[in-house]
N, CA, C and O atoms as a printed pandas DataFrame, in Angstrom:
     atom_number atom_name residue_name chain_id  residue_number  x_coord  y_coord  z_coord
0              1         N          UNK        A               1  -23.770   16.616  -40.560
1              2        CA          UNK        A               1  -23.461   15.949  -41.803
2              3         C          UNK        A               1  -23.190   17.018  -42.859
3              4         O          UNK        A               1  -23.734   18.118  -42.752
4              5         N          UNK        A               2  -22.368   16.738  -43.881
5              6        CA          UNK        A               2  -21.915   17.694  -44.795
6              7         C          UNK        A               2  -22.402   17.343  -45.994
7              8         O          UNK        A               2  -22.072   16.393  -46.704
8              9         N          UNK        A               3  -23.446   18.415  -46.226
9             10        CA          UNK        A               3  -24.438   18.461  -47.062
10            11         C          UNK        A               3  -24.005   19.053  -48.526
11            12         O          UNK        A               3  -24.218   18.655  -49.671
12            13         N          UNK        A               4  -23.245   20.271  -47.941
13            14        CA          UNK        A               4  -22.471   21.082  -49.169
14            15         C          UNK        A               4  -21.184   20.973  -49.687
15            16         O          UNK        A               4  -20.336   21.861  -49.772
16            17         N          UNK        A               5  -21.122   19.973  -49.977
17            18        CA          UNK        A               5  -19.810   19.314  -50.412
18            19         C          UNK        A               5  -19.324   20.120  -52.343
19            20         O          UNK        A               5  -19.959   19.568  -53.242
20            21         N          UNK        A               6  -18.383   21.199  -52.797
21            22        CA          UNK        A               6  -18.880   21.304  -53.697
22            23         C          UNK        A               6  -17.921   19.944  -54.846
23            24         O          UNK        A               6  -17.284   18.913  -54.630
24            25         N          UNK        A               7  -18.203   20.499  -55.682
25            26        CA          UNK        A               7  -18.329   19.262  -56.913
26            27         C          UNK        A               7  -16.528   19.728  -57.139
27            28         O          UNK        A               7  -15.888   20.687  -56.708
28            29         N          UNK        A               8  -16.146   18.577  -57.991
29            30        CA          UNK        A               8  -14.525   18.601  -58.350
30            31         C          UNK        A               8  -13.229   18.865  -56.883
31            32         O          UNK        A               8  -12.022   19.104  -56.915
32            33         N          UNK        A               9  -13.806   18.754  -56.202
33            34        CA          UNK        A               9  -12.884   19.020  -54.977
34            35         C          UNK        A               9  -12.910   17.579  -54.246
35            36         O          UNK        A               9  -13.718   16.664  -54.402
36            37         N          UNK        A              10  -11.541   17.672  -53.222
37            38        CA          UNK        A              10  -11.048   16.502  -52.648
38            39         C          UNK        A              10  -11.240   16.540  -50.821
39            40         O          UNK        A              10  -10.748   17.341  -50.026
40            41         N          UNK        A              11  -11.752   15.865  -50.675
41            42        CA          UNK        A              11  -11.680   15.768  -49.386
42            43         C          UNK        A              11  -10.498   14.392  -48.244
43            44         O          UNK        A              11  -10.077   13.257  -48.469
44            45         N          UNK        A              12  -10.413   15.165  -47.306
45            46        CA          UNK        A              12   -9.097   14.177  -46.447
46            47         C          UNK        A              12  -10.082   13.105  -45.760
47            48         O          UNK        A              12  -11.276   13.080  -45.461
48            49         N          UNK        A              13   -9.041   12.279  -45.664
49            50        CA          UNK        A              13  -10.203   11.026  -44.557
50            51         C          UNK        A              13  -10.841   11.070  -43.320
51            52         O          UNK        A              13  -11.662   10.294  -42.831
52            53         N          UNK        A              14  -10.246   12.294  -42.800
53            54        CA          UNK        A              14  -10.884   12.539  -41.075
54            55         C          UNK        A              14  -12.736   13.638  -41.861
55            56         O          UNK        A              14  -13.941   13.585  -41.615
56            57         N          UNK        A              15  -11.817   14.465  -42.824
57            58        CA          UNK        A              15  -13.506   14.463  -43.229
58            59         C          UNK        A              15  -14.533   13.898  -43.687
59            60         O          UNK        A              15  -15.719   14.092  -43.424
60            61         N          UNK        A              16  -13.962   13.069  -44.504
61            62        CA          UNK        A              16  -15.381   11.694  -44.835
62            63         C          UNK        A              16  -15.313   11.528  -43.574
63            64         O          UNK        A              16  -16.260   12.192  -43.153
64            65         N          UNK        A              17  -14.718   10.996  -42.570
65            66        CA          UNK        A              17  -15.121   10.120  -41.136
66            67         C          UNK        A              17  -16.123   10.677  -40.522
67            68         O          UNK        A              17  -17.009   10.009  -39.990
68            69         N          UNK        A              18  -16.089   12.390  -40.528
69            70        CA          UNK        A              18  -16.943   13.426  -40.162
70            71         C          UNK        A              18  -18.058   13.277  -41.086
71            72         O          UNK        A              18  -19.083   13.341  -40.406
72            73         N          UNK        A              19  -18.289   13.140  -42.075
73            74        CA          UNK        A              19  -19.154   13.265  -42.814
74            75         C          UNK        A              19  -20.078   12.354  -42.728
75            76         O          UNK        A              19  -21.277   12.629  -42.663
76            77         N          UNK        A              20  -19.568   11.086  -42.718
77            78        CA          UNK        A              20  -20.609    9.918  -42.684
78            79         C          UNK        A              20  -20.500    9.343  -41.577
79            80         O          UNK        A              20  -21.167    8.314  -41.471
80            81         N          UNK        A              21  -19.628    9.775  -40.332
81            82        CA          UNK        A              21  -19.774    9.852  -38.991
82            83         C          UNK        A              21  -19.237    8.362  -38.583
83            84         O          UNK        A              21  -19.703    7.770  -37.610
84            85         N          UNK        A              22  -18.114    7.756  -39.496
85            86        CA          UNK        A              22  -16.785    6.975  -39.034
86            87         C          UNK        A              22  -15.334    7.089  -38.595
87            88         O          UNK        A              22  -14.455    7.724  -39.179
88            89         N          UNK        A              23  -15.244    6.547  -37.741
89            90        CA          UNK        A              23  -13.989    6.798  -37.332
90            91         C          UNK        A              23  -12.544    6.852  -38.541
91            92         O          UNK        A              23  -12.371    5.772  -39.105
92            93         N          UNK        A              24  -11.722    7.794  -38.878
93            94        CA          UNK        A              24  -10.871    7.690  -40.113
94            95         C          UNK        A              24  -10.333    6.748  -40.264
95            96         O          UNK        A              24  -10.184    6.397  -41.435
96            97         N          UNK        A              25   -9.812    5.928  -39.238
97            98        CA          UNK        A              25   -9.082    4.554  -38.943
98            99         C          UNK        A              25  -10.040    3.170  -39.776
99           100         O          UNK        A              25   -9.537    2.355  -40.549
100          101         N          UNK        A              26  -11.296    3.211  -39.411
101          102        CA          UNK        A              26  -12.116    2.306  -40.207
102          103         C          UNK        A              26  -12.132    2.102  -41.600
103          104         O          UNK        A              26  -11.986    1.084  -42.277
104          105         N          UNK        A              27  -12.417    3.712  -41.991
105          106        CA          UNK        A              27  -12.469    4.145  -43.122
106          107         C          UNK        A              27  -10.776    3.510  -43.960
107          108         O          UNK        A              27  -10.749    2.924  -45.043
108          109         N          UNK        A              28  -10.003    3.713  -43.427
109          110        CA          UNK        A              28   -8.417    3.154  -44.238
110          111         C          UNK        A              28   -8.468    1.888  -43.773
111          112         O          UNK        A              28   -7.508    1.300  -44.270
112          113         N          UNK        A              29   -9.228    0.991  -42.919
113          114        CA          UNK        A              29   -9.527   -0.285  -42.895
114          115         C          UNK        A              29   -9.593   -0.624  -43.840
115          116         O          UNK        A              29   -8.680   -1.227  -44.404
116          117         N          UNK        A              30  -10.757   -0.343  -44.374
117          118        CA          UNK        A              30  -12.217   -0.889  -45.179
118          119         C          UNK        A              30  -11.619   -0.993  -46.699
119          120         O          UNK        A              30  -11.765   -1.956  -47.451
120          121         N          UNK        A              31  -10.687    0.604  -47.069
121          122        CA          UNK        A              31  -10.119    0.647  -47.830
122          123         C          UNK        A              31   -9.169   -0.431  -48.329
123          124         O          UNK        A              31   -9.130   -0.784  -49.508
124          125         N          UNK        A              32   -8.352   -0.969  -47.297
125          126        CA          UNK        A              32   -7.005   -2.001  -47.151
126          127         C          UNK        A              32   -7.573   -3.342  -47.454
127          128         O          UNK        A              32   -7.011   -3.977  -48.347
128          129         N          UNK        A              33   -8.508   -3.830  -46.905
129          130        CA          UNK        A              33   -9.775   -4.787  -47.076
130          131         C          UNK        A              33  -10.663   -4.960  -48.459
131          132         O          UNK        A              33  -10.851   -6.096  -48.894
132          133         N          UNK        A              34  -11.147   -3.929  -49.066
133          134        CA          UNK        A              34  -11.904   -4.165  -50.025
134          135         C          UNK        A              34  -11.129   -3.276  -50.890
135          136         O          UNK        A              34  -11.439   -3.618  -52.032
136          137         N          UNK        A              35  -10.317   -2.352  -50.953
137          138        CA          UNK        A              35  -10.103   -1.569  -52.065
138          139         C          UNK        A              35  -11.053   -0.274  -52.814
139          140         O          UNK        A              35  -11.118    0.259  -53.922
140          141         N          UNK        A              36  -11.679   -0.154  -51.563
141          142        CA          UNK        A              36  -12.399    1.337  -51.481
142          143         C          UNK        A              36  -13.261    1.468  -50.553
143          144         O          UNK        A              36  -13.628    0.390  -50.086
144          145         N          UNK        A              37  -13.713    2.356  -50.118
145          146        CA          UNK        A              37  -15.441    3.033  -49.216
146          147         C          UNK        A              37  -16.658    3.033  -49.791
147          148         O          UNK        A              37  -17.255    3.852  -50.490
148          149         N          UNK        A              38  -17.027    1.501  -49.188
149          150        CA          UNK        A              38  -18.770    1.487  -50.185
150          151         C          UNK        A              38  -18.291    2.366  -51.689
151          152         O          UNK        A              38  -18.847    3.396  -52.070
152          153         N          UNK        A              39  -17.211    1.721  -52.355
153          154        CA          UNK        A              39  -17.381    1.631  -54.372
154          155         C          UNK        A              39  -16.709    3.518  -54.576
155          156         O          UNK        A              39  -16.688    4.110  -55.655
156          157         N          UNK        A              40  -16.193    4.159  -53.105
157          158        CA          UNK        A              40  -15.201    5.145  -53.402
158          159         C          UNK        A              40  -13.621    5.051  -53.614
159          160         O          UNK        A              40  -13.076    4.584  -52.614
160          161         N          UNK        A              41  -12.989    5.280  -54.355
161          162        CA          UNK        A              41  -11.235    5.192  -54.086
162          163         C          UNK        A              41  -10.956    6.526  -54.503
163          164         O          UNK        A              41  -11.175    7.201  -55.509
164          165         N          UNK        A              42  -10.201    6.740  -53.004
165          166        CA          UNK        A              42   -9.447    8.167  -53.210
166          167         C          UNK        A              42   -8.075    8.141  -53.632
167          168         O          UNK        A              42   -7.367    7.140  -53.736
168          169         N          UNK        A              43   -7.739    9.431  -53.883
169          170        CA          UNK        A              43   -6.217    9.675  -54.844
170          171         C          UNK        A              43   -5.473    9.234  -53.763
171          172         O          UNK        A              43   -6.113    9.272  -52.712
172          173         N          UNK        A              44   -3.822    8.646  -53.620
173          174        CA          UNK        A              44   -3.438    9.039  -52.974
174          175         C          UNK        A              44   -1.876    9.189  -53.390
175          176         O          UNK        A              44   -1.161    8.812  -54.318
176          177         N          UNK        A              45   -1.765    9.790  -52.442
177          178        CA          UNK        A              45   -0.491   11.231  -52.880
178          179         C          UNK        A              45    1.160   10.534  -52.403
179          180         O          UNK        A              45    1.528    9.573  -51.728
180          181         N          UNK        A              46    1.806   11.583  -53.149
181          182        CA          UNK        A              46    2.967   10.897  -52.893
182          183         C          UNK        A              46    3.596   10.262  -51.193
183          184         O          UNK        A              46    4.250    9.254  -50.925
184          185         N          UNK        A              47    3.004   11.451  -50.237
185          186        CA          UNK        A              47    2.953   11.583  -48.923
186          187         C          UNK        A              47    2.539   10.515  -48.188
187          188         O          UNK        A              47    3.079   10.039  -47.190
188          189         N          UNK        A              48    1.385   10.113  -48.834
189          190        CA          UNK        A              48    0.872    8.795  -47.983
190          191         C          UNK        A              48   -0.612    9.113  -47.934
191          192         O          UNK        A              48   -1.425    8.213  -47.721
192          193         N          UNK        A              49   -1.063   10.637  -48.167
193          194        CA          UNK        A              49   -2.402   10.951  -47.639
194          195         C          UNK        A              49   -3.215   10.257  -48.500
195          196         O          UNK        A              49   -2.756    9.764  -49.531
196          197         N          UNK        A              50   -4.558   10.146  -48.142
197          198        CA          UNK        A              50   -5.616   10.206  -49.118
198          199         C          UNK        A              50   -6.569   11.100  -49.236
199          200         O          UNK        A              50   -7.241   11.607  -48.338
200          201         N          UNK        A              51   -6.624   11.338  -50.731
201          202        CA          UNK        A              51   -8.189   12.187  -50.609
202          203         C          UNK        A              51   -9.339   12.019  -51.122
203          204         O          UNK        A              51   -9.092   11.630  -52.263
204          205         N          UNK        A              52  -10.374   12.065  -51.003
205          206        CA          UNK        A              52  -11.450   11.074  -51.533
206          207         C          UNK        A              52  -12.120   12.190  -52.335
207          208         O          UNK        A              52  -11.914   13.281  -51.803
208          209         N          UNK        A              53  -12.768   12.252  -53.314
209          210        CA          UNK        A              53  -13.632   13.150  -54.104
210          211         C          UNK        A              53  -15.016   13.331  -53.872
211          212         O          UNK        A              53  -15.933   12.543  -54.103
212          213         N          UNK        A              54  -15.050   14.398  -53.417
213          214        CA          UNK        A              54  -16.003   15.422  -53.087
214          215         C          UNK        A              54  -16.950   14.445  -53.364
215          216         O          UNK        A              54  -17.443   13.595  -52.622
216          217         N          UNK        A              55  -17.199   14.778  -54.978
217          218        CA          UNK        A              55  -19.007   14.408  -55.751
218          219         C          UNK        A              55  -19.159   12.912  -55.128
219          220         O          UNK        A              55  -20.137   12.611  -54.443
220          221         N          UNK        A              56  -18.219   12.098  -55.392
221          222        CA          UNK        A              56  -18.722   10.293  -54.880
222          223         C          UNK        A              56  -19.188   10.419  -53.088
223          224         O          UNK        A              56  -19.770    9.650  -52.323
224          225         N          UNK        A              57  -18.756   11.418  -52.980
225          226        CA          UNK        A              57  -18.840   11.208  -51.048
226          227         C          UNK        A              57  -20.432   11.745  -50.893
227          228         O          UNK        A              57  -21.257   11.301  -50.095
228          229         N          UNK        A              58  -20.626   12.765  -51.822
229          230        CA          UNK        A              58  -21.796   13.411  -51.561
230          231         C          UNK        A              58  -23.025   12.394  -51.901
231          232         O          UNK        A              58  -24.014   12.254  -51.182
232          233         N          UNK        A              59  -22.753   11.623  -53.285
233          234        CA          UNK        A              59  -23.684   10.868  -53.733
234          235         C          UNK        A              59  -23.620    9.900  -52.750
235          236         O          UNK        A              59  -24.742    9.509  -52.428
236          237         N          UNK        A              60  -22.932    9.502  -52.302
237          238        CA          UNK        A              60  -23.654    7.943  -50.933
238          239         C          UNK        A              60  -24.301    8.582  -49.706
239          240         O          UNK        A              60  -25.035    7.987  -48.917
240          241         N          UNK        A              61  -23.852   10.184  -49.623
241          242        CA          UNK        A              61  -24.646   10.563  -48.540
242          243         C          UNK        A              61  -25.898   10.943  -48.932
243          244         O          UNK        A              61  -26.525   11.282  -47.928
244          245         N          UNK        A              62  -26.612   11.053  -50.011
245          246        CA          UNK        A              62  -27.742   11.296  -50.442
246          247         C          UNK        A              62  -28.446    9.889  -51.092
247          248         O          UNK        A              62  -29.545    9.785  -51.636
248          249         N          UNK        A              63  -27.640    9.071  -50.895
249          250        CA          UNK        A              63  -28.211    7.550  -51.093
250          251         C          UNK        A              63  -28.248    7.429  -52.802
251          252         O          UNK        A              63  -29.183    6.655  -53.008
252          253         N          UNK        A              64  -27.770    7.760  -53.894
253          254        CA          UNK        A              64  -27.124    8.073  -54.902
254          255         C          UNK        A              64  -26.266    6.782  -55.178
255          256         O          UNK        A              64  -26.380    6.266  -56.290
256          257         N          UNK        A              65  -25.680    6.394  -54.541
257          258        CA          UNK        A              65  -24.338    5.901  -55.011
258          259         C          UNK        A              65  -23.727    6.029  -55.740
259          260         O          UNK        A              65  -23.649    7.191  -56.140
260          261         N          UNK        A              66  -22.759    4.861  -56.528
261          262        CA          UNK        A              66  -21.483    6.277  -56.422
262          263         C          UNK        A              66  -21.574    5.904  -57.826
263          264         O          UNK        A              66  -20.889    6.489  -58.665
């Protein structure tokens, strides 16, 4: 689990998946479905990607929320 996430930075969706140990596919489910990850919405780019922000990812993994 990724503990050291630092602050103001973006992370891609296969790493939240890694992080909170979901498959990335779920994760852009859940997104399409509710309109974020348990109360996260990441940027997303002209490309298509998404990236989710660091600090909100860290706070649900420390039970924080977001």
């Amino acid at each position: 689990m990724a503990t050291n996430i630092v602050t103001n930075q973006r992370i891609t969706t296969e790493q939240l998946g890694y992080a909170v140990h979901t498959k990335p596919n779920s994760i852009r489910t859940r997104l399409c479905k509710t309109g974020s990850f348990y109360g996260i919405k990441p940027i997303k780019l002209p490309s298509g990607r998404l990236l989710w922000p660091a600090e909100a990812v860290q706070a649900l993994l420390t039970g924080k929320g977001v």
